[in-house]
XYZ file of C-alpha atoms in Angstrom:
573
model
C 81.668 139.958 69.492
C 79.259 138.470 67.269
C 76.353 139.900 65.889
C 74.190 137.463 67.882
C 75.851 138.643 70.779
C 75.782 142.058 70.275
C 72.080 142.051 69.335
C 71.302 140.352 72.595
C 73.263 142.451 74.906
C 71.000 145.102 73.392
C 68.048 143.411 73.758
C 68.841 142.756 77.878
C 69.827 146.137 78.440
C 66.813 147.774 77.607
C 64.449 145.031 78.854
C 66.645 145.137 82.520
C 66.540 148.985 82.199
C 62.428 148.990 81.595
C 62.686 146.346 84.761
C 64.548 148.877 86.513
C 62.434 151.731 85.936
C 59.679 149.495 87.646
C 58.340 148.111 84.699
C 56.413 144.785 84.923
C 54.047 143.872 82.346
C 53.923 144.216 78.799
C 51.619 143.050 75.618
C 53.391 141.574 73.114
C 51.699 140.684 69.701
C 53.362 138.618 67.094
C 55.773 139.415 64.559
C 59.585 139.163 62.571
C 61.145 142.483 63.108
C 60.217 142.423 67.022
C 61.479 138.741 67.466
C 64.916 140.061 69.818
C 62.067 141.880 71.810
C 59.660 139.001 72.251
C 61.474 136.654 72.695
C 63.655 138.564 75.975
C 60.453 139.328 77.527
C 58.631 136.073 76.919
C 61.704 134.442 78.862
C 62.506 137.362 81.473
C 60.433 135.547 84.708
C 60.622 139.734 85.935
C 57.653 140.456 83.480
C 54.273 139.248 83.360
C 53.626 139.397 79.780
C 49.937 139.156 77.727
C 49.520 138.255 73.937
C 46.825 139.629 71.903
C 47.739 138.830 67.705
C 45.616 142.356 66.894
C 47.708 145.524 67.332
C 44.722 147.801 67.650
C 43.245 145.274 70.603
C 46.658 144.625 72.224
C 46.824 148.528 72.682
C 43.635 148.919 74.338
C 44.151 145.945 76.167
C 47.940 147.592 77.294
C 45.833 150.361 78.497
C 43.454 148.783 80.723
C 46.283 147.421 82.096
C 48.035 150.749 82.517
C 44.684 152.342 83.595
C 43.528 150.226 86.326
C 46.946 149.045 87.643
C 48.232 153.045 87.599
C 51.420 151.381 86.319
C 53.400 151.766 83.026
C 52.898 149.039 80.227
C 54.939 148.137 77.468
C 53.394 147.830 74.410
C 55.567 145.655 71.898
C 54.733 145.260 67.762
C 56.758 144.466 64.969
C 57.252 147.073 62.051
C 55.001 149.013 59.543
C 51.135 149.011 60.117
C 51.420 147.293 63.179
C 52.756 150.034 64.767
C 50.161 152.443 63.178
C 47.282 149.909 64.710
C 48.082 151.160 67.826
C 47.263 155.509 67.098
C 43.617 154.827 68.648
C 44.486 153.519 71.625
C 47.580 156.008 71.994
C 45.222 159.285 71.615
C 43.346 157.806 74.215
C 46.510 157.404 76.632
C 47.575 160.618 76.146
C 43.751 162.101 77.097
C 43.549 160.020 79.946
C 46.514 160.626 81.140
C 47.449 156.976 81.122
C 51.402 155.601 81.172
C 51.987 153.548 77.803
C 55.834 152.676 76.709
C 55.211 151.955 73.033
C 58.293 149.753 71.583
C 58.075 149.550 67.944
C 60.355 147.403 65.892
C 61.442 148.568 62.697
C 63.257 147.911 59.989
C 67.454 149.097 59.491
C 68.197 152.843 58.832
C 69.172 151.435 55.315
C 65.674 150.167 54.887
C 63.243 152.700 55.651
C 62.367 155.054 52.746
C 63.640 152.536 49.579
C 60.607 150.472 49.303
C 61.411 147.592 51.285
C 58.585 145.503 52.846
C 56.851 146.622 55.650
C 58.875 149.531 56.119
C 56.698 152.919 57.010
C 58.494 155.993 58.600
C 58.327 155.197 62.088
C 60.162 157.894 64.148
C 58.071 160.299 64.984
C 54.709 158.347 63.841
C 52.621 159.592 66.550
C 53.405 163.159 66.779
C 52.217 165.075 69.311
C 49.808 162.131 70.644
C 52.953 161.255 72.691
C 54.675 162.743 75.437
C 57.909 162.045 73.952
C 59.559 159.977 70.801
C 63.246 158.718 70.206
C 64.606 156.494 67.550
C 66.859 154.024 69.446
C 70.569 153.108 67.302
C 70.910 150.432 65.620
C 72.871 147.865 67.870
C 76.318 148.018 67.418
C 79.602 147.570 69.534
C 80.123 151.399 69.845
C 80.930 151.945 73.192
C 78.484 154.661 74.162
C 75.052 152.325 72.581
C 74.098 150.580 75.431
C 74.781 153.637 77.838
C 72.494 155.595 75.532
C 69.976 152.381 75.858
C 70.127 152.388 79.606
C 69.346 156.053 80.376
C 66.791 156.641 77.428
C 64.811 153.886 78.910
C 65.015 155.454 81.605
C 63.945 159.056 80.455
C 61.399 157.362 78.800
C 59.788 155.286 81.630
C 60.217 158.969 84.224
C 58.044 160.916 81.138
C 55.310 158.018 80.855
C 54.743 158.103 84.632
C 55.486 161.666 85.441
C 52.475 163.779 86.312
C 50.654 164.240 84.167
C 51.377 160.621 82.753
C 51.256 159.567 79.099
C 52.226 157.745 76.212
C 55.541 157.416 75.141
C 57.700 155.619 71.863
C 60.659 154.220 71.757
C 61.475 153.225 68.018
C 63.662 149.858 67.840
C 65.436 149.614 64.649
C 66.899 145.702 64.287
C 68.998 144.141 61.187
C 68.502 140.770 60.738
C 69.204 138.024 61.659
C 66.744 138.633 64.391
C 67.441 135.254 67.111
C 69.116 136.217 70.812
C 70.586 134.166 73.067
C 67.787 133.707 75.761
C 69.412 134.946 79.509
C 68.090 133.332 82.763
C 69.193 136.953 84.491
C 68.859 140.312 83.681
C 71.748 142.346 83.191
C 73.041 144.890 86.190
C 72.961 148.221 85.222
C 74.685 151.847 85.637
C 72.110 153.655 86.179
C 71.043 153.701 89.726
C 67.001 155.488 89.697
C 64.704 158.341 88.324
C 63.596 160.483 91.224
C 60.515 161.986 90.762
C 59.079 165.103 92.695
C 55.600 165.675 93.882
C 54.191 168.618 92.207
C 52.473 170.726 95.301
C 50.977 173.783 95.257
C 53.012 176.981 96.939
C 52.361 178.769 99.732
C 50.346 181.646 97.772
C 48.723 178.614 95.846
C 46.820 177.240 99.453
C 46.221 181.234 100.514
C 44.350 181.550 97.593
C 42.566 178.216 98.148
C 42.173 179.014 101.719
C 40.382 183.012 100.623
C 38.385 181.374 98.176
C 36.889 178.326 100.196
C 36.525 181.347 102.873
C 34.779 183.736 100.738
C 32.075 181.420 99.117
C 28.988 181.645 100.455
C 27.261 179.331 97.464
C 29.587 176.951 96.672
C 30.181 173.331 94.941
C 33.057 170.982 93.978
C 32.927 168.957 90.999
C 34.655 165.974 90.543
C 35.784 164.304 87.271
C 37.953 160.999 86.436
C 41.004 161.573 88.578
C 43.990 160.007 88.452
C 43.601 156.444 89.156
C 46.771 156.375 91.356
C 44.720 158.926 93.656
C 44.426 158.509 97.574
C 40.353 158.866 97.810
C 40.659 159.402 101.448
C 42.413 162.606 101.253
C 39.462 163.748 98.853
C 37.010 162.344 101.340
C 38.234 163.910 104.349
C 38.338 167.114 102.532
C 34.464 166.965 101.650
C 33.828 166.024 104.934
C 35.127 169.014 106.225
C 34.309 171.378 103.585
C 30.408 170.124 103.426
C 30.116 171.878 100.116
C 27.248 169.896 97.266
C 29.666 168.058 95.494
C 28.908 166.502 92.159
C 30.441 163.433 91.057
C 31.136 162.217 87.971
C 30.689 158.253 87.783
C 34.383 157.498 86.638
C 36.017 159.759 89.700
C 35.006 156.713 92.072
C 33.646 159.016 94.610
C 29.546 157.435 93.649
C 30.780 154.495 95.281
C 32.268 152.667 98.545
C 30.993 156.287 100.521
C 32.237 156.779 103.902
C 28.373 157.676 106.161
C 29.383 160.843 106.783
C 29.911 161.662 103.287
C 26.583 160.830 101.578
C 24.683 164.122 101.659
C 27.009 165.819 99.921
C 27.355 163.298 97.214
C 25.316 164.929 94.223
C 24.810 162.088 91.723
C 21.754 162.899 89.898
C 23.064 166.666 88.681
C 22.820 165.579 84.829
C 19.179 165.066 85.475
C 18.401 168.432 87.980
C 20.834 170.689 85.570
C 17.938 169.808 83.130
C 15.382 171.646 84.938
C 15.332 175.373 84.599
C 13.747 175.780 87.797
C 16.395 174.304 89.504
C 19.078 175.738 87.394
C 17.991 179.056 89.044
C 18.113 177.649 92.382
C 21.640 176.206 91.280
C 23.784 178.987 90.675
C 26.864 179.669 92.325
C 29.692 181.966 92.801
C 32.183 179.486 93.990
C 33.199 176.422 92.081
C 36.443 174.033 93.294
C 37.242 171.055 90.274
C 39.472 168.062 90.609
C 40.309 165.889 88.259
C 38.452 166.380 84.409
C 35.365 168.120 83.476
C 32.761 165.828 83.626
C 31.144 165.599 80.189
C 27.374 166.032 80.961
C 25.726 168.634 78.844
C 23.429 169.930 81.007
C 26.379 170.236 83.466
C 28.173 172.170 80.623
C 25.745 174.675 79.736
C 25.314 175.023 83.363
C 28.458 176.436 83.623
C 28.623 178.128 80.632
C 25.789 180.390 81.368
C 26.131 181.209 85.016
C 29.852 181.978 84.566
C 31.014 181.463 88.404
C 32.785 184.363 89.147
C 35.476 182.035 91.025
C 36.097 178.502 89.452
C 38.971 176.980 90.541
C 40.467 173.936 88.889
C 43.510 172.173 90.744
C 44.725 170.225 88.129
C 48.687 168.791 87.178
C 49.319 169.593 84.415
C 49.725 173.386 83.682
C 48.072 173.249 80.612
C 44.707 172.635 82.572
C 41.442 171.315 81.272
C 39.394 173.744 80.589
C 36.938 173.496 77.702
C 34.319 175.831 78.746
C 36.754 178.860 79.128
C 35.402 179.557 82.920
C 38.533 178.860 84.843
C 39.362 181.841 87.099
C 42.096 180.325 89.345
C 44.710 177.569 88.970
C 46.466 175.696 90.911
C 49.185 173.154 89.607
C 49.446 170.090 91.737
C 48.544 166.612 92.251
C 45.962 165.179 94.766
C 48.191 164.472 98.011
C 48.651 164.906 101.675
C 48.496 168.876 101.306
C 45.029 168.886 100.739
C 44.486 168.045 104.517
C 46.681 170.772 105.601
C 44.146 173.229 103.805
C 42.599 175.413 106.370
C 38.514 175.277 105.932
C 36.958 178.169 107.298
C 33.233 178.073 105.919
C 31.286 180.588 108.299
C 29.742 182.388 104.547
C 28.113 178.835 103.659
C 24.539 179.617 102.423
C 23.159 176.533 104.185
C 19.983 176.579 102.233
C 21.758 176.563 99.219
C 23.706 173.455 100.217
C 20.156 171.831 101.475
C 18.415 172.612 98.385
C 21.235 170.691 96.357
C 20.860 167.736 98.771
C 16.919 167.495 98.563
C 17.059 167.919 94.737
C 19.251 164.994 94.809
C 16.755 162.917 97.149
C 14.055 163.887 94.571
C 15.839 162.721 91.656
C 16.701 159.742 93.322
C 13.454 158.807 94.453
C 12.358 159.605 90.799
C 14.552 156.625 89.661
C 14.502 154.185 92.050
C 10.492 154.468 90.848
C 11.264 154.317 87.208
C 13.476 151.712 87.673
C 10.812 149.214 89.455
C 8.038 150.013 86.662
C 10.120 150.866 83.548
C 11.500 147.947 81.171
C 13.441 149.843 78.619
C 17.136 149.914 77.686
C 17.998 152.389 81.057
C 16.320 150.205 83.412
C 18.189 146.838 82.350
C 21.429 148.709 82.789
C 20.094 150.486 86.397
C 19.063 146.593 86.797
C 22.944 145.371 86.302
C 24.124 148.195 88.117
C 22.074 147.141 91.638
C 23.131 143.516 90.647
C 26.537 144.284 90.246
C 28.787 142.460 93.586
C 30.477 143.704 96.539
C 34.542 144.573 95.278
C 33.334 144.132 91.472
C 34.649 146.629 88.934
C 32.360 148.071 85.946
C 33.418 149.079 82.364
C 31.161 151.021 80.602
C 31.331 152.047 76.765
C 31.236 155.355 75.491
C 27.850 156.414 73.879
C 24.482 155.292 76.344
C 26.108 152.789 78.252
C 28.576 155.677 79.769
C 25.529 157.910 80.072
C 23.228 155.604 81.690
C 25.389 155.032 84.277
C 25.583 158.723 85.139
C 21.804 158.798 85.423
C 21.493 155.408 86.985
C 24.037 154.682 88.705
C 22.782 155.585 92.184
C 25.754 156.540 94.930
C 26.145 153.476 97.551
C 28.397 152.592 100.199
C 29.431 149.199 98.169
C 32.492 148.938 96.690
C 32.295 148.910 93.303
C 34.898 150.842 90.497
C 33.661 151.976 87.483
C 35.667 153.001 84.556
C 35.496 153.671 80.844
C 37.415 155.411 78.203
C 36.593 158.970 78.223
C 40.079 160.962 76.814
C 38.571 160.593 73.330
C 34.845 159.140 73.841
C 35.749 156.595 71.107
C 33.682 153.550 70.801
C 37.043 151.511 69.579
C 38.898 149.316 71.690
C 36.243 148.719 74.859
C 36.259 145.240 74.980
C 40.231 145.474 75.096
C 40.155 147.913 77.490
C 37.704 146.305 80.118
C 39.989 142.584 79.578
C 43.235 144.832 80.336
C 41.568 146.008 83.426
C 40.149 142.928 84.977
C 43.549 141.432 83.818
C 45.211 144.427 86.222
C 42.161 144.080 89.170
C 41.956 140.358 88.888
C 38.303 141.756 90.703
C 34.808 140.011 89.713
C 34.376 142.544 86.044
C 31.863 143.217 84.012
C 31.703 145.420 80.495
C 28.422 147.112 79.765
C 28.553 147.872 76.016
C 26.222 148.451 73.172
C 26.084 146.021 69.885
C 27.888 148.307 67.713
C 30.957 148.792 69.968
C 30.739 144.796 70.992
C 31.052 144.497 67.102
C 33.798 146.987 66.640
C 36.118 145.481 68.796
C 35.034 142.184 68.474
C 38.655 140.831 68.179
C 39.792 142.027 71.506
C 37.856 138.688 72.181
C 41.228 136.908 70.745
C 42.905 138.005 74.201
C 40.772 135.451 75.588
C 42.105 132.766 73.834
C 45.659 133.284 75.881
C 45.430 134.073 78.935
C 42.138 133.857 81.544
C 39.766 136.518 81.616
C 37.109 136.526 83.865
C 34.532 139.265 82.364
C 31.209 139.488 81.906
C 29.917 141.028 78.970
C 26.764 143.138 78.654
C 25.686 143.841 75.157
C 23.110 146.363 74.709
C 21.773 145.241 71.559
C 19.016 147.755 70.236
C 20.247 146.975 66.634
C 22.519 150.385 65.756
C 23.639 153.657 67.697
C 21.206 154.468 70.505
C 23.371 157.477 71.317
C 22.039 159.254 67.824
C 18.333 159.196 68.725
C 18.681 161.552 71.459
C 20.614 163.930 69.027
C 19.253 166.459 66.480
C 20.333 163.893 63.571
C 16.662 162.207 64.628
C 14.532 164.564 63.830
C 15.461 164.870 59.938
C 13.931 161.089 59.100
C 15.483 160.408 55.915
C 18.613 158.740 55.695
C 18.885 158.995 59.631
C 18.533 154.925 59.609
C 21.002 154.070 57.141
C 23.190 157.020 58.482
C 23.015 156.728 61.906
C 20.707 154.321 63.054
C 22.713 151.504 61.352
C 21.161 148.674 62.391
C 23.101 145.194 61.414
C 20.883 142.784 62.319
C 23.226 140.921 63.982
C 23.318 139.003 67.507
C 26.248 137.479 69.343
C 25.152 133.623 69.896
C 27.455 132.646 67.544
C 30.362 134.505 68.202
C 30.030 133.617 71.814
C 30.260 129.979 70.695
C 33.179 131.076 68.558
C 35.213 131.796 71.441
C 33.496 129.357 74.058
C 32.059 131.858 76.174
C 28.835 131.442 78.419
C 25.901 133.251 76.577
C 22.673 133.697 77.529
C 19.766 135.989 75.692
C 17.366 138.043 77.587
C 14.249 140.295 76.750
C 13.353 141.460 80.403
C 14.726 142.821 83.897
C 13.605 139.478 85.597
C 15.382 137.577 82.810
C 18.323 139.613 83.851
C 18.928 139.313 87.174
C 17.951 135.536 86.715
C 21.162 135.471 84.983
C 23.036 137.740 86.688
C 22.637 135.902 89.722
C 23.399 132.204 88.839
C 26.907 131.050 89.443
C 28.895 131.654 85.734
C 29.560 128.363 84.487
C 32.933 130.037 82.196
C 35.394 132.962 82.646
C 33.848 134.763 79.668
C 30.453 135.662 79.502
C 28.563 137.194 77.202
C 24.921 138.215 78.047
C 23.147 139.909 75.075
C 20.063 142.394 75.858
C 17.681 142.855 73.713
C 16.541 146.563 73.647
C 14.302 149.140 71.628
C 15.737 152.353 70.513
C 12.730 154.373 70.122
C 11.284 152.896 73.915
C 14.259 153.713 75.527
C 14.200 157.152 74.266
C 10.606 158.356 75.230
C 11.258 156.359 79.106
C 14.564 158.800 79.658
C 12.372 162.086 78.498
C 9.753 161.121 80.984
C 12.128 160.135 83.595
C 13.334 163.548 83.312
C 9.694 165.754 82.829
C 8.914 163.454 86.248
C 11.648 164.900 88.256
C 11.681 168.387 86.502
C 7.840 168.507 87.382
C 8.556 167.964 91.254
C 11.076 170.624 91.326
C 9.197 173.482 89.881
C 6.271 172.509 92.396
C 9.441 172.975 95.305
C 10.642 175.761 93.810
């Protein structure tokens, strides 16, 4: 054989095996040592595949893909710092529990570790961050290669998606030259299919689930992001029966698209009533059920922290369980399935008062907001203004920092269906605007990104997706010139340095860029300027809509939102 023909047998063989594995989109960005790679996915009709020139983007964008679709993605760079572009978005897959195949080209065995060009040591470059690593051989006609090819693609595709799912590299060492024959068909292969089991819980796993639920006579179930693969109406129908307060994190899609006889329980405003030491009082439990992550409000933590439930149960897949406050009592390995509905609910203990004070704390909250948001004008209000605005079957993105917390505090439950996600494994700012394209890219669903300036700016070049295939996304920026987040935090009360430090304010707007990459953009100052906007017909499939906000404002309007409804519930309780 010739090398060209060896090299592209290669090639086939592990694209047909990622094909096989169930494999079906990947983001490729450009480059010489990954030209075999591009160039067999570009041409295999099997793959849908997506472009984006910056490594860091592309891997953001790979996992809004990934995250959305609850499908693996193949990520595809060329050698050397490309490859290390990619770590953010990688410690974020492996938080999130998100499936990423990460195929990095690199240079011979020969070459790595003699100085040649954009050569790095590659095997093993992520470390832990992954799931799993394996430095492919160098193709060759050595009968046991492409064997070895086949079934490590395979391994590698069963890791990614296995519960819990994750990142996982596959290092691709090519010698030139690098050209392939293109193939019209993908290969058959050997291998035949990874069978994965469903991780349920045992027998003394639902007795002890069963005791508990039994035994609780104040009890509440709190629900973080979930996997996104999760069937929601085996949750519901479990909090229909249990009729426990449950409080819901905005990312575990439980605040939205609410069956009727669901809503009471819903608990959406518990970052604001955890707040309250009246309440707090009032609050505390002996009994607490988790799914999915802890949710990351602070008053939610401390909560917990001080009360200690004597039983807190987290059911959870992976065995090394989340538990950050160090409160977990019981728990139970599995995933969220159909043995959830064969748990027996026996809840003749409920304290019903307890579960009615929950629910009319709740209506107080609420009723707080809805008021602030009719007379208020500052930063939360425009965002509680995009969230009432926001379309039946529409998805949301919001960016770490405010935008992720005003949607917990203003994001009011509703029976519409709306999806909200964000990018909460690491709480990093980079990569958003990847992210949210890589999701509406998966959804295809009417998207918007609610973001603040300095994120906007630090992934400003996940824009470049744009450019090559259509994204229909509407942009939100939250510009109060700098990091919003910091004012809330003890950094603002020591005045000098905190602006250049923290506050960072660029002075920048968007108009521009928006032109840049011939996107609709529109400026507005108010909420009436808003949903003006908001509700005209978009005239391109990228908009950008830039919100002009005041730090200090929207400060002092969130502490009096929160001394409103704190005021109510020490005159109920």
């Amino acid at each position: 054989m010739t090398n060209k023909e060896i090299l592209t047998s290669y090639v086939y063989k592990l694209v047909a095996s990622l094909y096989q594995a169930g494999v079906k989109e990947v983001v490729v960005s450009p480059g010489s040592r990954s030209t075999p790679l591009a160039y067999a996915f570009a041409h295999a009709k099997e793959f849908q595949m997506y472009r984006q020139v910056d490594e860091r983007s592309a891997a953001f964008l790979a996992l809004g893909l990934a995250k959305a679709s609850a499908r693996p993605v193949v990520l595809v760079c060329t050698s050397g710092t490309a490859a290390a572009n990619y770590f953010p978005a990688i410690v974020e897959a492996k938080l999130s529990r998100i499936p990423l195949i990460v195929l990095t080209a690199d240079r011979p065995h020969e070459l790595r570790e003699v100085g040649a060009p954009q050569a790095i040591t590659q095997p093993n470059l992520y470390g832990d961050q992954v799931k799993w690593a394996v430095d492919f051989p160098i193709p060759d006609e050595f009968p046991n290669t492409l064997p070895f090819v086949e079934r490590h693609i395979a391994r590698a595709v069963a890791i990614a998606v296995t519960a819990p799912a994750g990142p996982v590299h596959v290092n691709v060492p090519f010698r030139e030259p690098l050209l392939i024959d293109l193939q019209n068909q993908l290969p058959e292969g050997s291998f035949a299919e990874s069978i994965a089991q469903e991780i349920r819980p045992s027998e003394h796993a639902m007795n002890v689930l069963e005791s508990i639920i039994e035994n609780a006579k104040k009890g509440i179930v709190i629900v973080g992001e979930m996997a996104q693969n999760t069937n929601l109406e085996i949750v519901w129908n479990f909090i229909r029966h249990l009729k426990w307060p449950v409080l819901v994190e905005s990312l575990s899609h439980l605040r939205t698209n609410i069956p009727n006889d669901c809503v009471d329980y819903i608990i959406d405003q518990y970052d604001a009533l955890l707040k309250n030491e009246t309440f707090k009082t009032v609050a505390e439990c002996d009994t607490v059920i988790r799914f999915g992550s802890q949710p990351v409000s602070k008053p939610l933590m401390q909560f917990l922290t001080k009360i200690q439930p004597p039983t807190y149960l987290v059911v959870d897949e992976d065995p090394m369980f989340r538990d950050s406050l160090a409160t977990t009592t019981h728990h139970i390995q599995a995933t969220i399935s159909r043995w959830l509905d064969d748990v027996t609910i026996t809840t003749a203990t409920t304290d019903q008062t307890y579960v009615r004070a929950w629910i009319e704390a709740n209506q107080i909250a609420t009723r707080h907001v809805e008021a602030y948001l009719q007379e208020a004008t500052d930063e939360g209000a425009l965002a509680a203004t995009l969230f009432e605005h926001l379309p039946e079957h529409s998805d949301l993105f919001a960016s770490s920092s405010m935008p992720i917390r005003d949607v917990d505090t203003f994001f009011n439950k509703t029976i519409k269906d709306v999806r909200i996600y964000a990018n909460r494994g690491a709480n990093g700012i980079d990569g958003v605007v990847s992210t949210a394209i890589g999701t509406q890219l998966a959804t295809k669903r009417d998207s918007y990104l609610l973001i603040g300036d300095l994120a906007f700016l630090h992934d400003s070049n996940g824009l470049i997706a744009t450019r090559y295939q259509r994204c229909d996304i509407t942009i939100v920026v939250m510009n109060n010139d700098g990091g919003g987040i910091f004012s809330y935090l003890s950094q603002s009360t020591v005045e000098e340095h905190y602006e250049e430090l923290f506050g960072t304010p660029s002075g920048l707007q968007f108009a521009n860029l928006a032109k840049m990459y011939d996107a609709q953009y529109n400026e507005v100052f108010t909420k009436e300027e808003l949903i003006q906007v908001l509700d005209a017909p978009k005239e391109k499939p990228l908009r950008i809509i830039e919100v002009m906000t005041n730090r200090p404002e929207n400060v002092l309007s969130h502490r009096k939102l929160w001394d409103s409804i704190g005021k109510e519930l020490d005159e109920k309780w």
